[in-house]
């Protein structure tokens, strides 16, 4: 159940980011839900492999390289989605990954108080 809530929250965040950043395009709510689902799958499968492969860089940057890995998974999601979800470059993906991470920290802090 928590995984489904996480997908819905990510879909809402992607819709908000698409409305805020002109370099992120979503074709609608269905595309946001599918992109959120794909992003969740990539985070379960690809992200751990990327973390292990880039562990020395991640340690040297005190974990900040994880934002780059998050941006790469967002770009992979965009590539898999085709025209229904596009990100116009790595910079936009990096800003989106920072925003998503920030919102997840806030949401986790609010939900832990309950």
Coordinates of N, CA and C in Angstrom, one line a residue:
X1 N 0.8 -1.2 0.0 CA 0.0 0.0 0.0 C 0.9 1.3 0.0
X2 N 2.0 1.2 0.8 CA 2.9 2.4 0.8 C 3.5 2.6 -0.6
X3 N 3.8 1.6 -1.3 CA 4.4 1.7 -2.6 C 3.4 2.4 -3.6
X4 N 2.1 2.1 -3.5 CA 1.1 2.7 -4.3 C 1.0 4.2 -4.0
X5 N 1.0 4.5 -2.7 CA 0.9 5.9 -2.3 C 2.2 6.7 -2.8
X6 N 3.3 6.0 -2.7 CA 4.5 6.7 -3.2 C 4.4 7.0 -4.7
X7 N 3.8 6.1 -5.5 CA 3.7 6.3 -6.9 C 2.7 7.4 -7.2
X8 N 1.6 7.5 -6.4 CA 0.7 8.6 -6.6 C 1.3 10.0 -6.2
X9 N 2.1 10.0 -5.1 CA 2.8 11.2 -4.7 C 3.8 11.6 -5.8
X10 N 4.5 10.7 -6.3 CA 5.5 11.0 -7.4 C 4.8 11.5 -8.6
X11 N 3.6 11.0 -9.0 CA 2.8 11.4 -10.1 C 2.4 12.9 -9.9
X12 N 1.9 13.2 -8.7 CA 1.5 14.6 -8.4 C 2.7 15.5 -8.5
X13 N 3.9 15.1 -8.0 CA 5.1 15.9 -8.0 C 5.5 16.1 -9.5
X14 N 5.5 15.0 -10.3 CA 5.8 15.2 -11.7 C 4.9 16.2 -12.4
X15 N 3.6 16.1 -12.1 CA 2.7 17.0 -12.7 C 3.0 18.5 -12.3
X16 N 3.3 18.7 -11.0 CA 3.7 20.0 -10.5 C 4.9 20.5 -11.2
X17 N 5.9 19.6 -11.3 CA 7.2 20.0 -11.9 C 7.0 20.4 -13.4
X18 N 6.1 19.6 -14.0 CA 5.9 19.9 -15.5 C 5.2 21.3 -15.6
X19 N 4.4 21.6 -14.6 CA 3.7 22.9 -14.7 C 4.7 24.1 -14.3
X20 N 5.7 23.8 -13.5 CA 6.6 24.8 -13.0 C 7.8 25.0 -13.9
X21 N 8.4 23.9 -14.4 CA 9.5 24.0 -15.3 C 9.1 23.9 -16.8
X22 N 9.5 24.8 -17.6 CA 9.1 24.7 -19.0 C 9.9 23.7 -19.8
X23 N 10.9 23.1 -19.2 CA 11.7 22.1 -19.9 C 11.2 20.7 -19.6
X24 N 10.2 20.5 -18.8 CA 9.6 19.2 -18.5 C 8.2 19.2 -19.0
X25 N 7.9 18.2 -19.8 CA 6.6 18.1 -20.5 C 5.9 16.8 -20.1
X26 N 4.7 16.8 -19.7 CA 3.9 15.6 -19.5 C 2.5 15.8 -20.2
X27 N 2.1 14.7 -20.8 CA 0.9 14.8 -21.6 C -0.4 14.7 -20.8
X28 N -0.3 14.3 -19.5 CA -1.5 14.2 -18.7 C -1.3 13.4 -17.5
X29 N -2.4 13.1 -16.8 CA -2.4 12.4 -15.5 C -2.0 10.9 -15.8
X30 N -2.5 10.3 -16.8 CA -2.1 8.9 -17.1 C -0.6 8.8 -17.4
X31 N -0.1 9.8 -18.1 CA 1.4 9.7 -18.4 C 2.2 9.9 -17.1
X32 N 1.6 10.8 -16.2 CA 2.3 11.0 -14.9 C 2.3 9.8 -14.1
X33 N 1.2 9.1 -14.1 CA 1.1 7.8 -13.3 C 2.1 6.7 -13.9
X34 N 2.1 6.6 -15.2 CA 3.0 5.7 -15.8 C 4.4 6.0 -15.6
X35 N 4.7 7.3 -15.8 CA 6.1 7.8 -15.5 C 6.5 7.5 -14.1
X36 N 5.6 7.7 -13.2 CA 5.9 7.5 -11.7 C 6.2 6.0 -11.5
X37 N 5.4 5.1 -12.1 CA 5.5 3.7 -12.0 C 6.9 3.2 -12.6
X38 N 7.2 3.7 -13.8 CA 8.5 3.4 -14.4 C 9.7 3.9 -13.6
X39 N 9.5 5.1 -13.0 CA 10.6 5.7 -12.2 C 10.8 4.8 -11.0
X40 N 9.7 4.3 -10.4 CA 9.8 3.4 -9.2 C 10.5 2.1 -9.6
X41 N 10.2 1.6 -10.7 CA 10.8 0.3 -11.2 C 12.3 0.6 -11.4
X42 N 12.7 1.7 -12.1 CA 14.1 2.0 -12.3 C 14.8 2.2 -11.0
X43 N 14.1 2.8 -10.0 CA 14.8 3.1 -8.7 C 15.0 1.8 -8.0
X44 N 14.2 0.7 -8.2 CA 14.4 -0.6 -7.6 C 15.4 -1.4 -8.3
X45 N 15.6 -1.3 -9.6 CA 16.4 -2.2 -10.4 C 17.7 -1.5 -10.8
X46 N 17.7 -0.4 -11.4 CA 18.9 0.3 -12.0 C 19.6 1.1 -11.0
X47 N 18.9 1.8 -10.1 CA 19.6 2.7 -9.2 C 20.6 2.0 -8.3
X48 N 20.3 0.9 -7.7 CA 21.3 0.2 -6.9 C 22.5 -0.2 -7.7
X49 N 22.4 -0.6 -8.9 CA 23.5 -0.9 -9.7 C 24.4 0.3 -10.0
X50 N 23.7 1.5 -10.3 CA 24.5 2.7 -10.5 C 25.2 3.2 -9.2
X51 N 24.5 3.0 -8.1 CA 25.1 3.4 -6.8 C 26.4 2.6 -6.6
X52 N 26.3 1.3 -6.8 CA 27.5 0.4 -6.6 C 28.6 0.8 -7.5
X53 N 28.3 1.0 -8.8 CA 29.3 1.4 -9.8 C 30.0 2.7 -9.6
X54 N 29.2 3.6 -9.0 CA 29.8 5.0 -8.7 C 30.1 5.2 -7.3
X55 N 30.3 4.2 -6.5 CA 30.5 4.3 -5.1 C 31.7 5.2 -4.7
X56 N 32.8 5.1 -5.4 CA 33.9 6.0 -5.0 C 33.6 7.5 -5.2
X57 N 32.9 7.8 -6.3 CA 32.6 9.2 -6.6 C 31.5 9.7 -5.6
X58 N 30.6 8.8 -5.2 CA 29.6 9.1 -4.2 C 30.2 9.4 -2.9
X59 N 31.2 8.6 -2.5 CA 31.9 8.8 -1.2 C 32.7 10.1 -1.2
X60 N 33.4 10.4 -2.3 CA 34.2 11.6 -2.5 C 33.3 12.9 -2.4
X61 N 32.1 12.8 -2.9 CA 31.2 14.0 -3.0 C 30.2 14.0 -1.8
X62 N 30.5 13.1 -0.8 CA 29.7 13.0 0.4 C 28.2 12.8 0.1
X63 N 28.0 12.0 -0.9 CA 26.6 11.6 -1.3 C 25.9 12.5 -2.2
X64 N 26.5 13.6 -2.6 CA 25.8 14.5 -3.5 C 25.7 13.9 -4.9
X65 N 26.5 13.0 -5.3 CA 26.4 12.4 -6.6 C 25.1 11.6 -6.7
X66 N 24.5 11.3 -5.6 CA 23.2 10.6 -5.7 C 22.1 11.4 -6.4
X67 N 22.3 12.7 -6.4 CA 21.4 13.6 -7.2 C 21.6 13.4 -8.7
X68 N 22.8 13.1 -9.0 CA 23.1 12.9 -10.4 C 22.5 11.5 -10.9
X69 N 22.6 10.5 -10.0 CA 22.0 9.2 -10.3 C 20.5 9.4 -10.4
X70 N 19.9 10.2 -9.5 CA 18.4 10.4 -9.6 C 18.1 11.1 -10.9
X71 N 18.9 12.0 -11.3 CA 18.6 12.7 -12.6 C 18.8 11.7 -13.7
X72 N 19.7 10.8 -13.7 CA 19.9 9.8 -14.7 C 18.7 8.9 -14.8
X73 N 18.1 8.5 -13.6 CA 16.9 7.7 -13.7 C 15.7 8.4 -14.2
X74 N 15.6 9.7 -13.9 CA 14.6 10.5 -14.5 C 14.7 10.6 -16.0
X75 N 16.0 10.8 -16.5 CA 16.2 10.8 -18.0 C 15.9 9.5 -18.6
X76 N 16.2 8.4 -17.9 CA 15.8 7.0 -18.4 C 14.3 6.9 -18.5
X77 N 13.6 7.4 -17.5 CA 12.2 7.3 -17.5 C 11.6 8.1 -18.7
X78 N 12.2 9.3 -18.9 CA 11.8 10.1 -20.0 C 12.0 9.4 -21.4
X79 N 13.2 8.8 -21.5 CA 13.5 8.0 -22.7 C 12.5 6.9 -22.9
X80 N 12.2 6.2 -21.9 CA 11.2 5.1 -22.0 C 9.8 5.5 -22.3
X81 N 9.4 6.7 -21.8 CA 8.1 7.2 -22.0 C 7.8 7.8 -23.4
X82 N 8.9 8.2 -24.1 CA 8.7 8.8 -25.4 C 8.2 10.2 -25.3
X83 N 7.2 10.5 -26.2 CA 6.7 11.9 -26.3 C 5.7 12.2 -25.2
X84 N 5.3 11.3 -24.4 CA 4.3 11.6 -23.3 C 5.0 12.2 -22.1
X85 N 6.3 12.0 -21.9 CA 7.0 12.6 -20.8 C 8.4 12.9 -21.3
X86 N 8.7 14.2 -21.4 CA 10.1 14.5 -21.9 C 10.7 15.5 -21.0
X87 N 12.0 15.4 -20.9 CA 12.9 16.3 -20.1 C 13.9 16.9 -21.1
X88 N 14.0 18.2 -21.2 CA 14.9 18.8 -22.2 C 16.3 19.0 -21.7
X89 N 16.9 18.0 -21.3 CA 18.3 18.1 -20.9 C 18.6 17.6 -19.5
X90 N 19.9 17.5 -19.2 CA 20.4 17.0 -17.9 C 20.2 18.0 -16.8
X91 N 20.3 19.3 -17.1 CA 20.1 20.3 -16.1 C 18.7 20.3 -15.5
X92 N 17.8 20.2 -16.4 CA 16.4 20.1 -16.0 C 16.1 18.9 -15.2
X93 N 16.7 17.8 -15.6 CA 16.5 16.5 -14.8 C 17.2 16.6 -13.4
X94 N 18.3 17.3 -13.4 CA 19.0 17.5 -12.1 C 18.1 18.4 -11.1
X95 N 17.6 19.5 -11.7 CA 16.7 20.3 -10.9 C 15.5 19.6 -10.4
X96 N 14.9 18.8 -11.3 CA 13.7 18.0 -11.0 C 14.1 17.0 -9.9
X97 N 15.2 16.3 -10.0 CA 15.6 15.4 -8.9 C 15.8 16.0 -7.6
X98 N 16.4 17.2 -7.6 CA 16.6 18.0 -6.4 C 15.2 18.3 -5.8
X99 N 14.3 18.8 -6.6 CA 12.9 19.1 -6.1 C 12.2 17.9 -5.6
X100 N 12.2 16.8 -6.3 CA 11.6 15.6 -5.9 C 12.1 15.1 -4.5
X101 N 13.5 15.2 -4.4 CA 14.1 14.7 -3.2 C 13.7 15.6 -2.0
X102 N 13.6 16.9 -2.2 CA 13.2 17.9 -1.2 C 11.8 17.6 -0.8
X103 N 10.9 17.4 -1.7 CA 9.5 17.2 -1.4 C 9.4 15.9 -0.6
X104 N 10.1 14.9 -1.0 CA 10.0 13.6 -0.3 C 10.6 13.7 1.1
X105 N 11.6 14.5 1.4 CA 12.1 14.8 2.7 C 11.0 15.4 3.6
X106 N 10.3 16.4 3.0 CA 9.2 17.1 3.7 C 8.0 16.2 3.9
X107 N 7.6 15.4 2.9 CA 6.5 14.5 3.1 C 6.9 13.4 4.1
X108 N 8.1 12.9 4.1 CA 8.5 11.9 5.1 C 8.5 12.5 6.5
X109 N 8.9 13.7 6.7 CA 8.9 14.4 8.0 C 7.5 14.6 8.5
X110 N 6.6 14.9 7.6 CA 5.2 15.1 8.0 C 4.6 13.8 8.4
X111 N 4.8 12.8 7.6 CA 4.2 11.5 7.8 C 4.8 10.8 9.0
X112 N 6.0 11.1 9.4 CA 6.6 10.4 10.6 C 6.0 11.0 11.9
X113 N 5.5 12.2 11.8 CA 4.9 12.8 13.0 C 3.6 12.2 13.4
X114 N 2.9 11.5 12.5 CA 1.6 11.0 12.7 C 1.7 9.6 13.4

